[in-house]
mmCIF file of C-alpha atoms in Angstrom:
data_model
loop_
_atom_site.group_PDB
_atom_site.id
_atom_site.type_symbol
_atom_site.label_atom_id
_atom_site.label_comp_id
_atom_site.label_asym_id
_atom_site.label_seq_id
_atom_site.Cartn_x
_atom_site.Cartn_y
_atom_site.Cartn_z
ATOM 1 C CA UNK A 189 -22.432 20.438 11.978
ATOM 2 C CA UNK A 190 -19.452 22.662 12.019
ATOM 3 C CA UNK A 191 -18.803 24.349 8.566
ATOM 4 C CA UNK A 192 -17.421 21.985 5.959
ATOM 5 C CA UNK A 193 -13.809 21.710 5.348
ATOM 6 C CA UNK A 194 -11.544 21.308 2.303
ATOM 7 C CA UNK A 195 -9.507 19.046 2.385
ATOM 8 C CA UNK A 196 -5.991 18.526 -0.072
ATOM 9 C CA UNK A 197 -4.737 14.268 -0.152
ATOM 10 C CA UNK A 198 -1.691 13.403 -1.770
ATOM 11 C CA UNK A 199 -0.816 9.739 -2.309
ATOM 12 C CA UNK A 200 2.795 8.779 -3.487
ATOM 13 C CA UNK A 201 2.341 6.752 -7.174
ATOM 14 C CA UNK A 202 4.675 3.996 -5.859
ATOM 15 C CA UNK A 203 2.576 0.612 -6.300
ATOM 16 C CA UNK A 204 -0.850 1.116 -5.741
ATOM 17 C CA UNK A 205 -1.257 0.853 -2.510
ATOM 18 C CA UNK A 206 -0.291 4.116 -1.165
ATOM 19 C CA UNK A 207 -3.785 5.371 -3.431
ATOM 20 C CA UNK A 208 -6.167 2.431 -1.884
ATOM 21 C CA UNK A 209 -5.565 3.090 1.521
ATOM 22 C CA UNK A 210 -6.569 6.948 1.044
ATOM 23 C CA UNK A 211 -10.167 6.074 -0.188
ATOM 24 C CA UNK A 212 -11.401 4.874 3.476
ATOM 25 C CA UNK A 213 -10.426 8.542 4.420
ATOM 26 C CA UNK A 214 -11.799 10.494 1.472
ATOM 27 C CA UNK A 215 -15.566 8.095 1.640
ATOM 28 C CA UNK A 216 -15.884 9.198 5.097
ATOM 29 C CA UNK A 217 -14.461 12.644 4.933
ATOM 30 C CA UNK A 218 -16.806 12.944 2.212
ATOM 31 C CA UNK A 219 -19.872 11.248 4.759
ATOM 32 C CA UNK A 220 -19.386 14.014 6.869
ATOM 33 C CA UNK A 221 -19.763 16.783 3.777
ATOM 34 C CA UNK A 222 -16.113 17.921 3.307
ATOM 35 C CA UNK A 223 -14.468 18.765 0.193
ATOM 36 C CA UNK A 224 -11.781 16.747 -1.445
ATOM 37 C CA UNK A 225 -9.160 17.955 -3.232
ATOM 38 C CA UNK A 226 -6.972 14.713 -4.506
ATOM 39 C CA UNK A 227 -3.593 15.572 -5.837
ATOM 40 C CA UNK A 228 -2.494 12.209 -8.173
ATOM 41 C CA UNK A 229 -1.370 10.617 -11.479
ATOM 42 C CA UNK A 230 -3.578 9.543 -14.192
ATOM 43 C CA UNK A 231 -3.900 5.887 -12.777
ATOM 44 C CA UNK A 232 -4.328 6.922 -9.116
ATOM 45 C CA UNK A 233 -7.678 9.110 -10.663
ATOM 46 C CA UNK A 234 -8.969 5.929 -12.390
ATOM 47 C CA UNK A 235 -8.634 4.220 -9.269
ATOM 48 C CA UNK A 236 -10.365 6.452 -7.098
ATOM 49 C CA UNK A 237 -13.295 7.016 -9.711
ATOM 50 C CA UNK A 238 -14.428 3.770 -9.012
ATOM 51 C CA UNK A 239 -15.394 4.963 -5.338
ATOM 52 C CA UNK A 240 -16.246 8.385 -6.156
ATOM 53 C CA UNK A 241 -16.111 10.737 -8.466
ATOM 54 C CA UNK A 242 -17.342 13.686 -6.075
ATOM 55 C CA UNK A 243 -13.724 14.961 -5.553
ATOM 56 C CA UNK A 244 -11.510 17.298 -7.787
ATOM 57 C CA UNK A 245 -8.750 15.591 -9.345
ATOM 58 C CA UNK A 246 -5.333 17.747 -9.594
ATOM 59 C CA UNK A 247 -2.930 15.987 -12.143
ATOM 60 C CA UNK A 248 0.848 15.678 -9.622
ATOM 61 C CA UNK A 249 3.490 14.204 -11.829
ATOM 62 C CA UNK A 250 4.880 10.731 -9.616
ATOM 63 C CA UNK A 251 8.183 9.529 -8.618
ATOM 64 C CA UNK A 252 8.256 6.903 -11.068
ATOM 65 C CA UNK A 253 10.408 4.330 -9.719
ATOM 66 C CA UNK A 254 11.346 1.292 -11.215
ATOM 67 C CA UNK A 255 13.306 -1.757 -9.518
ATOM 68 C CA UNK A 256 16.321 -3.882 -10.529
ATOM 69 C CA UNK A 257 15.925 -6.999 -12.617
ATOM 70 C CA UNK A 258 18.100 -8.938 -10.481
ATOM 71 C CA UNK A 259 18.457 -8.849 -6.538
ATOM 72 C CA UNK A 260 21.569 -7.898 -6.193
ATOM 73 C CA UNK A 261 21.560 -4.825 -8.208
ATOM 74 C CA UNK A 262 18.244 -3.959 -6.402
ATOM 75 C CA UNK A 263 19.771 -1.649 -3.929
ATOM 76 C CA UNK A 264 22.030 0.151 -6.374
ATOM 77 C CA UNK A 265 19.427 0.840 -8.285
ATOM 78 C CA UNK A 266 17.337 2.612 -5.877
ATOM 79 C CA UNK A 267 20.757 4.693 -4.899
ATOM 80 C CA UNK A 268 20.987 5.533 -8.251
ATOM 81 C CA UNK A 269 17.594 7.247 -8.082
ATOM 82 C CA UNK A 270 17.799 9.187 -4.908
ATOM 83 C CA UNK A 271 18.707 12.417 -6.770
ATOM 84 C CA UNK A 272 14.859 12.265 -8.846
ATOM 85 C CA UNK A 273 13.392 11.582 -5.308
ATOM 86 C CA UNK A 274 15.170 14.176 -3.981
ATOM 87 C CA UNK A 275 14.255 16.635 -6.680
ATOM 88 C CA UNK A 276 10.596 15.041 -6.552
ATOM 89 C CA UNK A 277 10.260 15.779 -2.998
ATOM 90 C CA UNK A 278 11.489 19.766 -3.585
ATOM 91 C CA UNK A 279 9.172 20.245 -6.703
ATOM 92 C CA UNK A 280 6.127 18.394 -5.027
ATOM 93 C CA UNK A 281 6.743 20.880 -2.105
ATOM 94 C CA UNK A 282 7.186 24.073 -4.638
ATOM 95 C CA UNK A 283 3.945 22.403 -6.745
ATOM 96 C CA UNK A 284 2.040 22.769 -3.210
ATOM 97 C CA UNK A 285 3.086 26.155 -2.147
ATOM 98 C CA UNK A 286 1.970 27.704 -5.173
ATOM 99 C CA UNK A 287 -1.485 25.604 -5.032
ATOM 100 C CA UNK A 288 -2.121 26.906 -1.829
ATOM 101 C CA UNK A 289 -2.039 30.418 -2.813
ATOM 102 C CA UNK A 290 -4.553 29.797 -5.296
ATOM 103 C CA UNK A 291 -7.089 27.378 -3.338
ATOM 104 C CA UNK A 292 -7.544 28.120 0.358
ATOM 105 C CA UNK A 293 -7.018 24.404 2.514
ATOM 106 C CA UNK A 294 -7.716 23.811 5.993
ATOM 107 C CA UNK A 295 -6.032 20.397 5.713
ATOM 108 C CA UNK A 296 -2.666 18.503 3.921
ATOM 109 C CA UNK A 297 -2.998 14.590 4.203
ATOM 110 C CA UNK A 298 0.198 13.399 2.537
ATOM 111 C CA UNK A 299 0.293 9.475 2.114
ATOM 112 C CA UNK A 300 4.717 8.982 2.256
ATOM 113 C CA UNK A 301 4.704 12.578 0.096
ATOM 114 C CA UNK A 302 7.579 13.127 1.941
ATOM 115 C CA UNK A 303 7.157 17.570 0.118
ATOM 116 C CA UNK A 304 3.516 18.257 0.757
ATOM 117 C CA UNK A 305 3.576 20.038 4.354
ATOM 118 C CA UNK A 306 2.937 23.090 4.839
ATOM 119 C CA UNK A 307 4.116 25.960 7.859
ATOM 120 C CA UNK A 308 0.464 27.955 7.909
ATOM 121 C CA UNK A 309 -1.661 24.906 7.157
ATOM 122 C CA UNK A 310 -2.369 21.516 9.183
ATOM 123 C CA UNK A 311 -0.349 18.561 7.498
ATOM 124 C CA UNK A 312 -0.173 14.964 8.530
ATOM 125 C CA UNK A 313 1.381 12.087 6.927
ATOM 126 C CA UNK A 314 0.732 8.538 6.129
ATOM 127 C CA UNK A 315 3.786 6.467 6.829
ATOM 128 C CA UNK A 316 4.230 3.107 8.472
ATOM 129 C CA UNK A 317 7.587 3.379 7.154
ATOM 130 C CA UNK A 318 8.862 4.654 10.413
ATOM 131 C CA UNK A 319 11.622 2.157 10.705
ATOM 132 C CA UNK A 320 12.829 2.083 7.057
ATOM 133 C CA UNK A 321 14.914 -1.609 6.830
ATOM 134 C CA UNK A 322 18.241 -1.405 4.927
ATOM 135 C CA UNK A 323 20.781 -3.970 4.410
ATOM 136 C CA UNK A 324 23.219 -3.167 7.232
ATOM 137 C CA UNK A 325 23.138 -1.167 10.626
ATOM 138 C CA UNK A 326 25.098 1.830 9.058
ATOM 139 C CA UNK A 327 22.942 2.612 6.313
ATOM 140 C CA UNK A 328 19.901 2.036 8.658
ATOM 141 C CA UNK A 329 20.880 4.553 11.422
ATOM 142 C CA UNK A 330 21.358 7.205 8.132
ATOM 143 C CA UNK A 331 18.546 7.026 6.180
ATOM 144 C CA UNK A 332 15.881 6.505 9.110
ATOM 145 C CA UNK A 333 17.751 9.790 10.638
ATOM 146 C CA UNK A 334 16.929 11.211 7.703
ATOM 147 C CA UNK A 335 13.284 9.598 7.805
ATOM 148 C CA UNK A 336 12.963 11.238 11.092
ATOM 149 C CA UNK A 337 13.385 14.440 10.031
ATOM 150 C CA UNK A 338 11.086 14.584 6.691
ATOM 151 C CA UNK A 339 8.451 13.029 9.421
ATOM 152 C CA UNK A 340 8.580 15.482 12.133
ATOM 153 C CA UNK A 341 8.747 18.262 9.486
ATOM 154 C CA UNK A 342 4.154 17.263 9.819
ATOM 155 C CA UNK A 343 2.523 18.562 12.233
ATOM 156 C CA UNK A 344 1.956 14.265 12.922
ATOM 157 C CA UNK A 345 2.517 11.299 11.740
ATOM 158 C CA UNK A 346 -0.381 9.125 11.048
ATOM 159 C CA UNK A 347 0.380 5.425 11.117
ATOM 160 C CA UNK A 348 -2.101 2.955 9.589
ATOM 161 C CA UNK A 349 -1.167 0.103 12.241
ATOM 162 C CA UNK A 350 -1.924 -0.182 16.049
ATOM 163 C CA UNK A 351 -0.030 1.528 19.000
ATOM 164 C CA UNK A 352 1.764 -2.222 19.850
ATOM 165 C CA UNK A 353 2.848 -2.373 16.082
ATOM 166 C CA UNK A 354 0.795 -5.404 15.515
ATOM 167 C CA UNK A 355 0.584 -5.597 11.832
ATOM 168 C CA UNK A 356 3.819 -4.051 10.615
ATOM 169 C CA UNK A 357 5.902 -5.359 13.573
ATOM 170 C CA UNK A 358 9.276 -3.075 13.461
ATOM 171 C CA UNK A 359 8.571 -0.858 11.012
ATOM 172 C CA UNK A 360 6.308 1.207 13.305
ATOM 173 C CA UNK A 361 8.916 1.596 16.035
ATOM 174 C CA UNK A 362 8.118 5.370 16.608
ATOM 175 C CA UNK A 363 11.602 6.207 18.038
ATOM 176 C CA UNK A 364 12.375 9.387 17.282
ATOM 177 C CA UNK A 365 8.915 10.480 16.181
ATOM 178 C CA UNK A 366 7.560 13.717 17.616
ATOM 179 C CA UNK A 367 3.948 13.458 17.468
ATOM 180 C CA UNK A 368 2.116 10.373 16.403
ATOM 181 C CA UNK A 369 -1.314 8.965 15.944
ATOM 182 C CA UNK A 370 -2.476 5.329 15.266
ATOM 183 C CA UNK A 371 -4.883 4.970 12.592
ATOM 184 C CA UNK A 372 -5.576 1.266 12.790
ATOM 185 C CA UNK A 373 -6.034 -1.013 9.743
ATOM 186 C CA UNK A 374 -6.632 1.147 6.204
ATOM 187 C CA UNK A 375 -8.461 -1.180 3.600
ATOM 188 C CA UNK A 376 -11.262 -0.136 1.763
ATOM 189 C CA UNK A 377 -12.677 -4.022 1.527
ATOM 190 C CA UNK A 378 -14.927 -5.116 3.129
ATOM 191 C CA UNK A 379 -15.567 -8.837 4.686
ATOM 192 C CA UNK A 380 -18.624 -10.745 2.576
ATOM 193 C CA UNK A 381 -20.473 -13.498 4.504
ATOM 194 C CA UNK A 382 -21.093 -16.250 3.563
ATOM 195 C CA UNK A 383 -19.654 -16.141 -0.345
ATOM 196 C CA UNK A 384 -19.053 -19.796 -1.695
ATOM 197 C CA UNK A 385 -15.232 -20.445 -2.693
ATOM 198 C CA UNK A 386 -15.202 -20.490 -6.418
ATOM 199 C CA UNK A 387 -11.447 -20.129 -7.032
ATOM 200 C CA UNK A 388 -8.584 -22.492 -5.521
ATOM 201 C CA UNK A 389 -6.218 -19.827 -6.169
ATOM 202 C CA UNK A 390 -6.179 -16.140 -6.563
ATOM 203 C CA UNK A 391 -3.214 -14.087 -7.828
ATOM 204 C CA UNK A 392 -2.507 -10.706 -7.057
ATOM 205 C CA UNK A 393 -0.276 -8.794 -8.991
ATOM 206 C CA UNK A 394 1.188 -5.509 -8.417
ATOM 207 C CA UNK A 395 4.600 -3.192 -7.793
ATOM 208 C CA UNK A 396 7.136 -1.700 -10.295
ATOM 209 C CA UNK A 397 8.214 -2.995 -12.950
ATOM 210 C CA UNK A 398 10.101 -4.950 -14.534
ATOM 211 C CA UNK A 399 10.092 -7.067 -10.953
ATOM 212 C CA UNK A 400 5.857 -7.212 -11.730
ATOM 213 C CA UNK A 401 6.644 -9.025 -15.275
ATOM 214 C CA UNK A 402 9.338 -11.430 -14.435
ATOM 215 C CA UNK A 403 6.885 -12.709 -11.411
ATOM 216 C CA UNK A 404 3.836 -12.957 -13.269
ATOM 217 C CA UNK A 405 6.203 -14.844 -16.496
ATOM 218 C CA UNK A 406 7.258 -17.903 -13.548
ATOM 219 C CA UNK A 407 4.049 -18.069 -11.963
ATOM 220 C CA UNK A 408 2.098 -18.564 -15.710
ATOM 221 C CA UNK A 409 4.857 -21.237 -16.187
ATOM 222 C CA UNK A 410 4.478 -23.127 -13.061
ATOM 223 C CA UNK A 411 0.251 -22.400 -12.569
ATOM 224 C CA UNK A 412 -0.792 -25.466 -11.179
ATOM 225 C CA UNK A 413 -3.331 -28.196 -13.545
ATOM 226 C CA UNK A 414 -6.939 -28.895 -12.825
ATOM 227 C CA UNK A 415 -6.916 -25.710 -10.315
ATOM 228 C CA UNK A 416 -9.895 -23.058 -10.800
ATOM 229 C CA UNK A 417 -7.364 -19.902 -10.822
ATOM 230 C CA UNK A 418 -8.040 -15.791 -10.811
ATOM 231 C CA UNK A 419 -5.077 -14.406 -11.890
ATOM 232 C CA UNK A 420 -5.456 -10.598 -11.585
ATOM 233 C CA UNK A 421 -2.159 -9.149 -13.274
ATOM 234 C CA UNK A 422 -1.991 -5.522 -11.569
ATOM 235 C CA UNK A 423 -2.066 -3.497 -15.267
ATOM 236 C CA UNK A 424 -3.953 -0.450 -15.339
ATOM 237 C CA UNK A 425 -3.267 -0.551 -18.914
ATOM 238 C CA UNK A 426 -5.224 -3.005 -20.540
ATOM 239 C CA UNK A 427 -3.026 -5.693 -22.502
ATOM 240 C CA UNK A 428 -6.169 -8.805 -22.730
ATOM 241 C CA UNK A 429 -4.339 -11.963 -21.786
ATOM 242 C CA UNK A 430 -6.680 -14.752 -22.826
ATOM 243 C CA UNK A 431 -7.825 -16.837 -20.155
ATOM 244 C CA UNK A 432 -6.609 -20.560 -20.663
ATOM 245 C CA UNK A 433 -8.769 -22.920 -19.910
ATOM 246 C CA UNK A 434 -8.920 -22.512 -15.770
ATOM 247 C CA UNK A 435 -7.369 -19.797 -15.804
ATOM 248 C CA UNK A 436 -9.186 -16.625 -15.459
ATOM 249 C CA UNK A 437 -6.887 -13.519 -16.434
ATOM 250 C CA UNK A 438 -7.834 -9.460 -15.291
ATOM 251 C CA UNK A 439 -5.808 -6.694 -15.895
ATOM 252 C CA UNK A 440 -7.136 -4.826 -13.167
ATOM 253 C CA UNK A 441 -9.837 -5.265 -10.732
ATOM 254 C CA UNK A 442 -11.195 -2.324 -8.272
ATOM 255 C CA UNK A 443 -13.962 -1.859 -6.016
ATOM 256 C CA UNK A 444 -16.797 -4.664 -5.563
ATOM 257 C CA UNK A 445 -14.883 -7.052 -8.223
ATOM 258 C CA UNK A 446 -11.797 -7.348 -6.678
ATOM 259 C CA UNK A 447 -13.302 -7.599 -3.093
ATOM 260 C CA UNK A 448 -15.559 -10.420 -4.010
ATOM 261 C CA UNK A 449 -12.668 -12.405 -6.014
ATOM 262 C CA UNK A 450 -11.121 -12.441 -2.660
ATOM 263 C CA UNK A 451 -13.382 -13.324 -0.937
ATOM 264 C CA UNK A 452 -14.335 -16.086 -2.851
ATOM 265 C CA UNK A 453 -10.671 -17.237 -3.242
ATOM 266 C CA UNK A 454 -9.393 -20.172 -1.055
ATOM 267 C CA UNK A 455 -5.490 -19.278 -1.444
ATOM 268 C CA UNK A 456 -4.253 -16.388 -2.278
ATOM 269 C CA UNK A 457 -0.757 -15.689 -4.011
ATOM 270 C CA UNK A 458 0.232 -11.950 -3.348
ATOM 271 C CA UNK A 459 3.440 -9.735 -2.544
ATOM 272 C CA UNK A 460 3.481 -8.498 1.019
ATOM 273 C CA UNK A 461 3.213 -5.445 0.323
ATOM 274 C CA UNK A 462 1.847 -3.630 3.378
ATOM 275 C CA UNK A 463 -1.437 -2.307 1.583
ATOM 276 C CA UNK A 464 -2.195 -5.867 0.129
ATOM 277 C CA UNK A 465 -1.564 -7.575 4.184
ATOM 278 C CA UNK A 466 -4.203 -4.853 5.763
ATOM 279 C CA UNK A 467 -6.471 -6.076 2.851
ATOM 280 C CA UNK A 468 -5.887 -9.639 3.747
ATOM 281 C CA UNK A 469 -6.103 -9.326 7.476
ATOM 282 C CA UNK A 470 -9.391 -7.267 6.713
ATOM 283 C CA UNK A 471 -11.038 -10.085 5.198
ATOM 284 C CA UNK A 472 -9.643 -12.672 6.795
ATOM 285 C CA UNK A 473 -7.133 -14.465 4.172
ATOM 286 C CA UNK A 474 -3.485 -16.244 4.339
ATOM 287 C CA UNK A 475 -1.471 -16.299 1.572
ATOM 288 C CA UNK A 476 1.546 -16.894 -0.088
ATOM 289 C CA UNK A 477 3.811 -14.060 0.140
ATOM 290 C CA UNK A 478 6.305 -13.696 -2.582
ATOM 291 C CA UNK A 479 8.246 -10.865 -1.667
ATOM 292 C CA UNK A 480 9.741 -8.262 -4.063
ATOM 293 C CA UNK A 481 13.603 -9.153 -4.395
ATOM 294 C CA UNK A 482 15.852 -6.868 -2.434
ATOM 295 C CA UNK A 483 13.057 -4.959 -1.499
ATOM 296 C CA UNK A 484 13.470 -4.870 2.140
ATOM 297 C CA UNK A 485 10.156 -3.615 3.493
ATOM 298 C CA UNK A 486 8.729 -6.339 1.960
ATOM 299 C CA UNK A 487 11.538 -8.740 2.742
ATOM 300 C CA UNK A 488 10.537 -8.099 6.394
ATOM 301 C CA UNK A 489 6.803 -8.575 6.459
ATOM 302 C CA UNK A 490 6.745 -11.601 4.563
ATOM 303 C CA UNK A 491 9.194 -12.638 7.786
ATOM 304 C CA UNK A 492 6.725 -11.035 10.313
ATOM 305 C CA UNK A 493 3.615 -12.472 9.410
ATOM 306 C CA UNK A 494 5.338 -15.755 8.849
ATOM 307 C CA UNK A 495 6.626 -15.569 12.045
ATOM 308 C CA UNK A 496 2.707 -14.615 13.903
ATOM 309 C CA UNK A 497 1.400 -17.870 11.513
ATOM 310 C CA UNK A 498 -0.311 -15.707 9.755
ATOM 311 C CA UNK A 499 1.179 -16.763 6.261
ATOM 312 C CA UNK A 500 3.600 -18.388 4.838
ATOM 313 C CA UNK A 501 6.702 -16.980 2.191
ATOM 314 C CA UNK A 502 8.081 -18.104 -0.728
ATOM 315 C CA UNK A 503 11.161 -16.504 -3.277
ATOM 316 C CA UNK A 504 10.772 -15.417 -6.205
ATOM 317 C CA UNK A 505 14.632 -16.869 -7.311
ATOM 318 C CA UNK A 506 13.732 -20.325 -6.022
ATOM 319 C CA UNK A 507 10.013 -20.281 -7.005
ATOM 320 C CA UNK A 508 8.385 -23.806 -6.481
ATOM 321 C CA UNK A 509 4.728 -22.911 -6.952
ATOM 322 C CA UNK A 510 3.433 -26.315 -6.511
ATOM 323 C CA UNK A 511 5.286 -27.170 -3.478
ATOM 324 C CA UNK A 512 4.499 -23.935 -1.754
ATOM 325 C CA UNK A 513 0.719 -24.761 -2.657
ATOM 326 C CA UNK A 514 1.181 -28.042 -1.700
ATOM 327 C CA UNK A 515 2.600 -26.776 1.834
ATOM 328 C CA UNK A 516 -0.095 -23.622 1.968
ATOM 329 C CA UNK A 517 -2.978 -26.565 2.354
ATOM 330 C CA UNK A 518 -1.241 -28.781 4.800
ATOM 331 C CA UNK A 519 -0.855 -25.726 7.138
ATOM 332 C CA UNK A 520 -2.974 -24.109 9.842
ATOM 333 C CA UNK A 521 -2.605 -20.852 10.219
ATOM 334 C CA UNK A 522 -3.248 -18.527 13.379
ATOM 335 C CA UNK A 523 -6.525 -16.214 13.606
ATOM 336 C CA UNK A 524 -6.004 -12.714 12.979
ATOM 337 C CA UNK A 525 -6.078 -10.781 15.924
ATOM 338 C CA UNK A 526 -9.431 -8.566 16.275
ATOM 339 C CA UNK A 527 -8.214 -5.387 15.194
ATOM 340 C CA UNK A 528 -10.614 -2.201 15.186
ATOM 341 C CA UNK A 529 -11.209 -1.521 11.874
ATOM 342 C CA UNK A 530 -13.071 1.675 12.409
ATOM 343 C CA UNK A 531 -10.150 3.669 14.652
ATOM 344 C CA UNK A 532 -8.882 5.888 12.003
ATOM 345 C CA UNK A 533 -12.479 7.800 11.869
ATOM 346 C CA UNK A 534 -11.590 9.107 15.823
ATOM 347 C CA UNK A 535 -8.292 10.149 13.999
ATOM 348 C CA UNK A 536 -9.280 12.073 11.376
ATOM 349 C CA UNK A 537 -12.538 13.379 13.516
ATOM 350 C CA UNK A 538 -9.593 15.217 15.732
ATOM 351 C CA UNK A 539 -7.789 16.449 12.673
ATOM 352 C CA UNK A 540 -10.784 18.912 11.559
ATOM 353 C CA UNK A 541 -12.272 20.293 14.999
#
């Protein structure tokens, strides 16, 4: 074996998901006896620790986004905030030069940290986000121009979906992309055999606030009665909702928990956001997408995989839980294509000969 490496990873702290898709890449980096360096928030640590704690942690301050209350101010909102992304991009980059000069890397894996590259030393980023969606053609040709260019800034651009943009439809479209490499599906799940359905419906919370409240507030009001439910809120921050009656409330589930809860789950009731759909396609569930409102990306995949019949949608506005249940069990869905979900290890194999 060729002399170990050591390795920096930088996940962007926006949802969750971002985090969770890096830990397929650190266990096996780590398999093969590299060192990982894992540059993260307080909550992307605690995350991680329940895979590993054979890495060194370096505290990065996150872009700490929050959304709109109400669609139609979501947009503005995020406008509003491009000036701290902006500046969060320039200090993450100054925050990197200066840790390079003290720790010597032979690798940068940013996941959508659009500042952590580096001229002297490899870099790749994480980004299916290749075709960012906007709300009219204008603002679309500007910001993915600018996309373009923070991308091909990397020495690549490492996309967790599959060369015919299977998963993420659109979003992939590599126009304009220099130099690209497919990573296949990123979930650290795994598919359990054979596990008896003990819950009719699982809920999976996560995103921003306050858009994670107010969807967590309708669905309690409209949970459906005499229905075994797992209702896992997406709070790193313990708060201790009681459970009520058959209702089973988690903060937060990691690791072997949460991948046996969905496993075990019949329906599940998620956003579609693009982390949580590789984890679903991964272990073979549909769901009920309830997209965030005005969030675009997310807008769009509930579309696309409603469109392949591989779920179905429903809005948060609108919210009829009970019919959309009723409509999730008088549906059949289409089979997942058979994606391989080991191609990202020939990926990063390359990146470290």
């Amino acid at each position: 074996m060729s002399k170990p490496k050591k390795i920096l990873i930088a996940p962007l702290d926006w949802g969750i998901g971002h985090v969770t898709r890096c830990i397929p890449l650190i266990l096996f980096y780590k398999s093969l006896g590299h060192q990982i360096d894992l540059a993260c928030n307080e909550n992307q640590r605690c995350i991680i620790e329940a895979y590993t704690d054979d890495i060194d942690f370096i505290p990065l301050k996150g872009y700490q986004i929050s959304y709109a209350k109400h669609k139609s101010l979501f947009n503005l909102k995020i406008v509003l905030q491009i000036p701290k992304i902006v500046s969060s991009i320039i200090q993450e980059h100054i925050f990197l030069k200066k840790l390079v000069k003290e720790s010597k890397y032979d690798l940068i894996i940013s996941d959508n940290r659009y500042g952590f590259f580096h001229r002297k030393i490899k870099s790749h980023i994480i980004t299916h986000q290749l075709q960012i969606q906007a709300p009219n053609s204008f603002s679309m040709m500007l910001i993915n121009g600018i996309n373009r260019f923070l991308i091909n800034r990397f020495d690549s651009c490492w996309v967790p979906d599959y060369h015919d943009a299977a998963m993420s439809g659109q979003l992939s479209n590599n126009k304009g992309i220099q130099r690209i490499a497919y990573l296949g599906n990123l979930s650290r799940l795994q598919l359990l055999e054979n596990l008896s359905i003990q819950y009719d419906i699982l809920i999976l919370l996560s995103g921003p606030e306050p858009q994670r409240t107010l969807l967590e507030k309708k669905l309690i009001e409209q949970l459906p009665k005499n229905k075994r439910i797992a209702f896992v809120r997406g709070c790193i921050t313990t708060t201790n909702l009681p459970n009520i009656g058959h209702v089973s409330f988690f903060d937060f589930l990691s690791g072997t928990a949460l991948n046996q809860l969905i496993c075990q789950s019949a329906c599940v009731i998620c956003r579609s956001a693009y982390s949580t759909l590789m984890d679903l396609i991964k272990l073979n569930k549909h769901a009920i997408l309830i997209p965030t409102s005005g969030q675009t990306e997310q807008e769009y995949l509930a579309n696309h995989f409603e469109q392949q019949n591989w779920s179905m949608q429903a809005q948060q506005e609108n919210l009829d839980l009970e019919k959309s249940y009723a409509d999730f069990l008088s549906k059949t869905f289409f089979p997942y294509p058979k994606f391989n979900f080991e191609q990202y290890k020939n990926v990063l194999l390359e990146a470290i000969i």
